[in-house]
Amino acid sequence: MGNVIKVHGADVWWSEVGSGMPTVLLHPAGADSRAWGPVVDPLAAAVRVITVDRRGHGRTPDVAGPVDYDIMAADTEAFLEEVVAQPVDLVGYSDGAIVALLVALRRPDLVRKLVVIASVFHRDGWLPGVIDTDAPPPDFMADAFAEVSPHPREHFFDVSARHALMRRTEPSLTVDDLGRVTPRTLIVVGDDDEVSLEHSLAFLRGVEHSELAVIPGTSHGLVHEKPALCAAVLLDFLGADAVPTFAPMRRRPNSG
């Protein structure tokens, strides 16, 4: 069962399970909140897990016109204000992490902790061939879309085309922009991800209060490939303060 709330003209579908600190999960592009399936129950044993289908994804109808990360961030901000009404732990996966990062930059009052999984702050962080392709999305993604969407299966390809156009120029944040991120941040990436490890290191170095987790033996599908390890890493970060370290080189002693 889920809920629906009107956000900027879209009937946004969302669901929640568990109790405790509100933890909002933002799914990848081309997917929907079902992408979080393997980690929802482990997380919900400790926190209040809120999943959201962004416009044109999952059970949330599409809205005519262009789409970009700013629009999706504005939708998310309005959703957080209306539904949660307190700072949340914001966890994004792939494109959802870009949205989460923008929310943290624009509205730090809404974000207690930030987690970005398998994502970039600048489009150049994707490895060659990941987004610079004219190949259509795979059929299994269109099939998954049709399982829950209020739109026919063919509409998936329209949504995908508009997102592909957006990714030709976005995101375009800089390391200086990362210096304005104030929530404590966890960067999670697979060791064989679509994101370059060098970019993840730049992400780490750009955000002052940040930590990096590289999940071994995984790709861009790390949440499905090693869900128990991913859930454990997330719960460790979300459920505890940063520990004092004995020999810090990058962080100031006892900093977040």
Tab-separated table of C-alpha atoms in Angstrom:
chain	number	residue	atom	x	y	z
A	1	MET	CA	0.000	0.000	0.000
A	2	GLY	CA	1.120	3.528	-0.674
A	3	ASN	CA	0.075	7.142	-0.417
A	4	VAL	CA	-0.336	9.924	-2.964
A	5	ILE	CA	0.346	13.626	-2.509
A	6	LYS	CA	0.103	16.443	-5.061
A	7	VAL	CA	3.528	18.048	-5.662
A	8	HIS	CA	3.944	20.712	-8.353
A	9	GLY	CA	1.188	19.220	-10.484
A	10	ALA	CA	2.270	15.599	-10.049
A	11	ASP	CA	0.419	12.965	-8.014
A	12	VAL	CA	3.508	11.660	-6.224
A	13	TRP	CA	3.317	8.098	-4.889
A	14	TRP	CA	5.150	7.313	-1.664
A	15	SER	CA	5.282	4.649	1.003
A	16	GLU	CA	6.759	4.180	4.467
A	17	VAL	CA	7.693	1.350	6.804
A	18	GLY	CA	9.425	1.187	10.169
A	19	SER	CA	9.816	3.840	12.834
A	20	GLY	CA	12.495	6.178	14.106
A	21	MET	CA	14.589	8.710	12.222
A	22	PRO	CA	12.912	9.495	8.867
A	23	THR	CA	15.146	8.181	6.089
A	24	VAL	CA	14.064	9.067	2.553
A	25	LEU	CA	15.289	6.886	-0.321
A	26	LEU	CA	15.507	8.375	-3.847
A	27	HIS	CA	15.659	5.804	-6.654
A	28	PRO	CA	17.744	5.733	-9.864
A	29	ALA	CA	16.458	7.019	-13.205
A	30	GLY	CA	14.580	4.530	-15.320
A	31	ALA	CA	13.566	2.634	-12.202
A	32	ASP	CA	11.354	3.399	-9.207
A	33	SER	CA	11.271	2.835	-5.478
A	34	ARG	CA	11.249	-0.945	-6.008
A	35	ALA	CA	14.972	-0.577	-6.764
A	36	TRP	CA	15.486	-0.313	-3.001
A	37	GLY	CA	13.739	-3.628	-2.324
A	38	PRO	CA	16.707	-5.650	-0.990
A	39	VAL	CA	17.637	-3.088	1.672
A	40	VAL	CA	14.239	-1.753	2.803
A	41	ASP	CA	13.549	-4.387	5.459
A	42	PRO	CA	17.028	-4.243	7.064
A	43	LEU	CA	16.836	-0.447	7.186
A	44	ALA	CA	13.246	-0.447	8.465
A	45	ALA	CA	14.306	-2.529	11.455
A	46	ALA	CA	16.144	0.562	12.698
A	47	VAL	CA	14.663	3.664	11.020
A	48	ARG	CA	11.507	5.003	9.373
A	49	VAL	CA	12.040	4.275	5.678
A	50	ILE	CA	10.204	6.500	3.195
A	51	THR	CA	10.351	5.643	-0.511
A	52	VAL	CA	9.151	7.974	-3.255
A	53	ASP	CA	8.461	7.508	-6.974
A	54	ARG	CA	9.580	10.639	-8.828
A	55	ARG	CA	7.443	12.123	-11.608
A	56	GLY	CA	7.263	9.807	-14.604
A	57	HIS	CA	8.622	6.866	-12.612
A	58	GLY	CA	6.865	3.932	-10.982
A	59	ARG	CA	3.381	4.758	-9.761
A	60	THR	CA	3.780	8.544	-10.150
A	61	PRO	CA	2.342	9.878	-13.432
A	62	ASP	CA	4.511	11.847	-15.801
A	63	VAL	CA	4.154	15.621	-16.166
A	64	ALA	CA	4.335	17.152	-19.639
A	65	GLY	CA	7.350	19.261	-20.526
A	66	PRO	CA	11.074	19.149	-19.917
A	67	VAL	CA	12.660	17.617	-16.852
A	68	ASP	CA	15.924	18.346	-15.115
A	69	TYR	CA	17.618	17.781	-11.785
A	70	ASP	CA	16.511	21.188	-10.483
A	71	ILE	CA	12.855	20.286	-11.081
A	72	MET	CA	13.291	16.928	-9.356
A	73	ALA	CA	15.079	18.586	-6.438
A	74	ALA	CA	12.266	21.128	-6.085
A	75	ASP	CA	9.724	18.280	-6.078
A	76	THR	CA	11.719	16.530	-3.362
A	77	GLU	CA	11.983	19.670	-1.233
A	78	ALA	CA	8.225	20.198	-1.408
A	79	PHE	CA	7.615	16.544	-0.553
A	80	LEU	CA	9.900	16.718	2.494
A	81	GLU	CA	8.237	19.894	3.745
A	82	GLU	CA	4.716	18.521	3.330
A	83	VAL	CA	5.083	14.865	4.335
A	84	VAL	CA	7.965	14.725	6.816
A	85	ALA	CA	8.155	18.279	8.174
A	86	GLN	CA	11.518	17.723	9.880
A	87	PRO	CA	15.130	17.169	8.803
A	88	VAL	CA	15.656	13.733	7.267
A	89	ASP	CA	18.462	11.395	6.381
A	90	LEU	CA	18.437	11.616	2.586
A	91	VAL	CA	19.754	8.629	0.627
A	92	GLY	CA	20.006	8.738	-3.168
A	93	TYR	CA	21.023	6.087	-5.684
A	94	SER	CA	22.527	7.048	-9.083
A	95	ASP	CA	20.348	9.870	-10.506
A	96	GLY	CA	18.474	9.928	-7.208
A	97	ALA	CA	21.741	10.789	-5.489
A	98	ILE	CA	22.220	13.801	-7.754
A	99	VAL	CA	18.768	14.977	-6.703
A	100	ALA	CA	19.655	14.371	-3.046
A	101	LEU	CA	22.898	16.329	-3.412
A	102	LEU	CA	21.067	19.316	-4.878
A	103	VAL	CA	18.521	19.247	-2.053
A	104	ALA	CA	21.350	19.216	0.502
A	105	LEU	CA	22.979	22.194	-1.224
A	106	ARG	CA	19.797	24.221	-1.623
A	107	ARG	CA	17.979	23.281	1.560
A	108	PRO	CA	20.441	22.088	4.222
A	109	ASP	CA	17.715	22.696	6.798
A	110	LEU	CA	15.887	19.663	5.360
A	111	VAL	CA	18.825	17.233	5.517
A	112	ARG	CA	20.437	15.799	8.646
A	113	LYS	CA	22.724	13.297	6.893
A	114	LEU	CA	23.308	12.697	3.179
A	115	VAL	CA	24.169	9.448	1.399
A	116	VAL	CA	25.038	9.368	-2.312
A	117	ILE	CA	25.288	5.901	-3.860
A	118	ALA	CA	26.848	5.143	-7.258
A	119	SER	CA	26.585	8.712	-8.453
A	120	VAL	CA	28.405	11.803	-9.663
A	121	PHE	CA	28.447	15.520	-8.975
A	122	HIS	CA	29.519	16.309	-12.572
A	123	ARG	CA	28.570	14.349	-15.666
A	124	ASP	CA	32.273	13.829	-16.459
A	125	GLY	CA	32.395	11.424	-13.524
A	126	TRP	CA	30.546	8.753	-15.524
A	127	LEU	CA	32.891	6.365	-17.311
A	128	PRO	CA	33.008	6.690	-21.127
A	129	GLY	CA	30.046	5.060	-22.826
A	130	VAL	CA	27.735	5.167	-19.812
A	131	ILE	CA	25.679	8.173	-20.898
A	132	ASP	CA	27.177	9.087	-24.299
A	133	THR	CA	25.174	6.520	-26.215
A	134	ASP	CA	22.181	6.570	-28.516
A	135	ALA	CA	21.280	2.991	-27.684
A	136	PRO	CA	17.692	2.566	-26.441
A	137	PRO	CA	17.179	1.435	-22.850
A	138	PRO	CA	16.837	-2.334	-22.385
A	139	ASP	CA	13.445	-3.962	-22.720
A	140	PHE	CA	13.452	-5.292	-19.148
A	141	MET	CA	13.346	-1.701	-17.854
A	142	ALA	CA	10.330	-0.917	-20.049
A	143	ASP	CA	8.671	-4.116	-18.842
A	144	ALA	CA	9.247	-3.127	-15.193
A	145	PHE	CA	7.846	0.346	-15.938
A	146	ALA	CA	4.671	-1.148	-17.388
A	147	GLU	CA	4.092	-3.291	-14.286
A	148	VAL	CA	3.112	-0.334	-12.108
A	149	SER	CA	2.966	2.832	-14.221
A	150	PRO	CA	-0.349	4.536	-15.027
A	151	HIS	CA	1.090	5.044	-18.541
A	152	PRO	CA	1.414	2.459	-21.336
A	153	ARG	CA	4.750	0.662	-21.770
A	154	GLU	CA	5.716	2.835	-24.759
A	155	HIS	CA	5.757	5.940	-22.577
A	156	PHE	CA	8.853	4.627	-20.819
A	157	PHE	CA	10.894	5.430	-23.923
A	158	ASP	CA	9.649	9.034	-23.951
A	159	VAL	CA	10.613	9.470	-20.282
A	160	SER	CA	14.011	7.898	-20.948
A	161	ALA	CA	14.667	10.136	-23.956
A	162	ARG	CA	13.972	13.293	-21.939
A	163	HIS	CA	16.293	12.134	-19.161
A	164	ALA	CA	18.994	11.235	-21.684
A	165	LEU	CA	18.770	14.753	-23.117
A	166	MET	CA	19.136	16.202	-19.611
A	167	ARG	CA	22.236	14.110	-18.918
A	168	ARG	CA	24.044	15.549	-21.933
A	169	THR	CA	24.698	18.707	-19.897
A	170	GLU	CA	23.878	17.782	-16.293
A	171	PRO	CA	24.884	17.590	-13.566
A	172	SER	CA	27.571	20.254	-13.753
A	173	LEU	CA	28.498	20.935	-10.128
A	174	THR	CA	32.086	21.811	-9.297
A	175	VAL	CA	34.410	20.942	-6.426
A	176	ASP	CA	33.797	24.479	-5.146
A	177	ASP	CA	30.066	23.691	-5.063
A	178	LEU	CA	30.815	20.592	-2.988
A	179	GLY	CA	32.508	22.832	-0.443
A	180	ARG	CA	29.043	24.218	0.393
A	181	VAL	CA	27.642	20.822	1.409
A	182	THR	CA	27.110	20.995	5.168
A	183	PRO	CA	25.432	17.693	6.204
A	184	ARG	CA	27.702	14.814	7.138
A	185	THR	CA	27.921	12.806	3.900
A	186	LEU	CA	28.606	9.189	2.960
A	187	ILE	CA	29.724	8.423	-0.595
A	188	VAL	CA	29.132	4.784	-1.593
A	189	VAL	CA	30.387	3.251	-4.829
A	190	GLY	CA	30.990	-0.190	-6.289
A	191	ASP	CA	34.593	-1.051	-7.062
A	192	ASP	CA	33.525	-1.753	-10.676
A	193	ASP	CA	30.907	0.978	-10.899
A	194	GLU	CA	29.835	3.162	-13.820
A	195	VAL	CA	31.296	6.039	-11.789
A	196	SER	CA	35.078	6.388	-11.935
A	197	LEU	CA	36.814	5.795	-8.621
A	198	GLU	CA	38.835	8.947	-9.262
A	199	HIS	CA	35.610	10.939	-9.377
A	200	SER	CA	34.465	9.379	-6.114
A	201	LEU	CA	37.755	10.468	-4.541
A	202	ALA	CA	37.204	14.008	-5.833
A	203	PHE	CA	33.718	13.850	-4.300
A	204	LEU	CA	35.241	12.790	-0.975
A	205	ARG	CA	37.844	15.530	-1.034
A	206	GLY	CA	35.337	18.176	-2.043
A	207	VAL	CA	32.823	17.624	0.778
A	208	GLU	CA	34.391	18.575	4.096
A	209	HIS	CA	32.419	16.235	6.363
A	210	SER	CA	32.421	13.173	4.138
A	211	GLU	CA	33.302	9.497	4.205
A	212	LEU	CA	33.815	6.963	1.416
A	213	ALA	CA	32.696	3.328	1.247
A	214	VAL	CA	33.820	1.200	-1.703
A	215	ILE	CA	31.756	-1.993	-1.865
A	216	PRO	CA	34.057	-4.763	-3.121
A	217	GLY	CA	33.052	-7.042	-5.937
A	218	THR	CA	30.129	-4.920	-7.099
A	219	SER	CA	29.039	-2.778	-10.040
A	220	HIS	CA	26.414	-0.057	-10.495
A	221	GLY	CA	23.916	-2.610	-9.171
A	222	LEU	CA	25.654	-2.832	-5.791
A	223	VAL	CA	22.436	-2.515	-3.764
A	224	HIS	CA	21.188	-5.740	-5.393
A	225	GLU	CA	24.546	-7.473	-5.645
A	226	LYS	CA	25.518	-7.163	-1.970
A	227	PRO	CA	22.404	-5.911	-0.167
A	228	ALA	CA	23.422	-7.112	3.299
A	229	LEU	CA	26.758	-5.297	3.131
A	230	CYS	CA	25.171	-2.143	1.674
A	231	ALA	CA	22.507	-2.109	4.399
A	232	ALA	CA	25.137	-2.600	7.101
A	233	VAL	CA	27.221	0.286	5.754
A	234	LEU	CA	24.178	2.557	5.591
A	235	LEU	CA	22.996	1.680	9.101
A	236	ASP	CA	26.462	2.201	10.543
A	237	PHE	CA	26.584	5.691	9.046
A	238	LEU	CA	22.994	6.689	9.759
A	239	GLY	CA	22.873	5.300	13.272
A	240	ALA	CA	26.029	6.682	14.828
A	241	ASP	CA	28.137	9.801	15.122
A	242	ALA	CA	31.536	9.945	13.468
A	243	VAL	CA	34.150	8.211	15.584
A	244	PRO	CA	37.303	10.017	16.775
A	245	THR	CA	40.222	8.818	14.665
A	246	PHE	CA	43.775	8.240	15.900
A	247	ALA	CA	45.767	9.610	12.966
A	248	PRO	CA	43.588	11.841	10.785
A	249	MET	CA	45.247	13.128	7.618
A	250	ARG	CA	42.360	14.761	5.775
A	251	ARG	CA	39.772	15.365	8.488
A	252	ARG	CA	40.293	17.600	11.465
A	253	PRO	CA	40.365	15.630	14.727
A	254	ASN	CA	36.853	14.764	15.934
A	255	SER	CA	35.212	16.465	12.957
A	256	GLY	CA	32.049	15.052	11.426
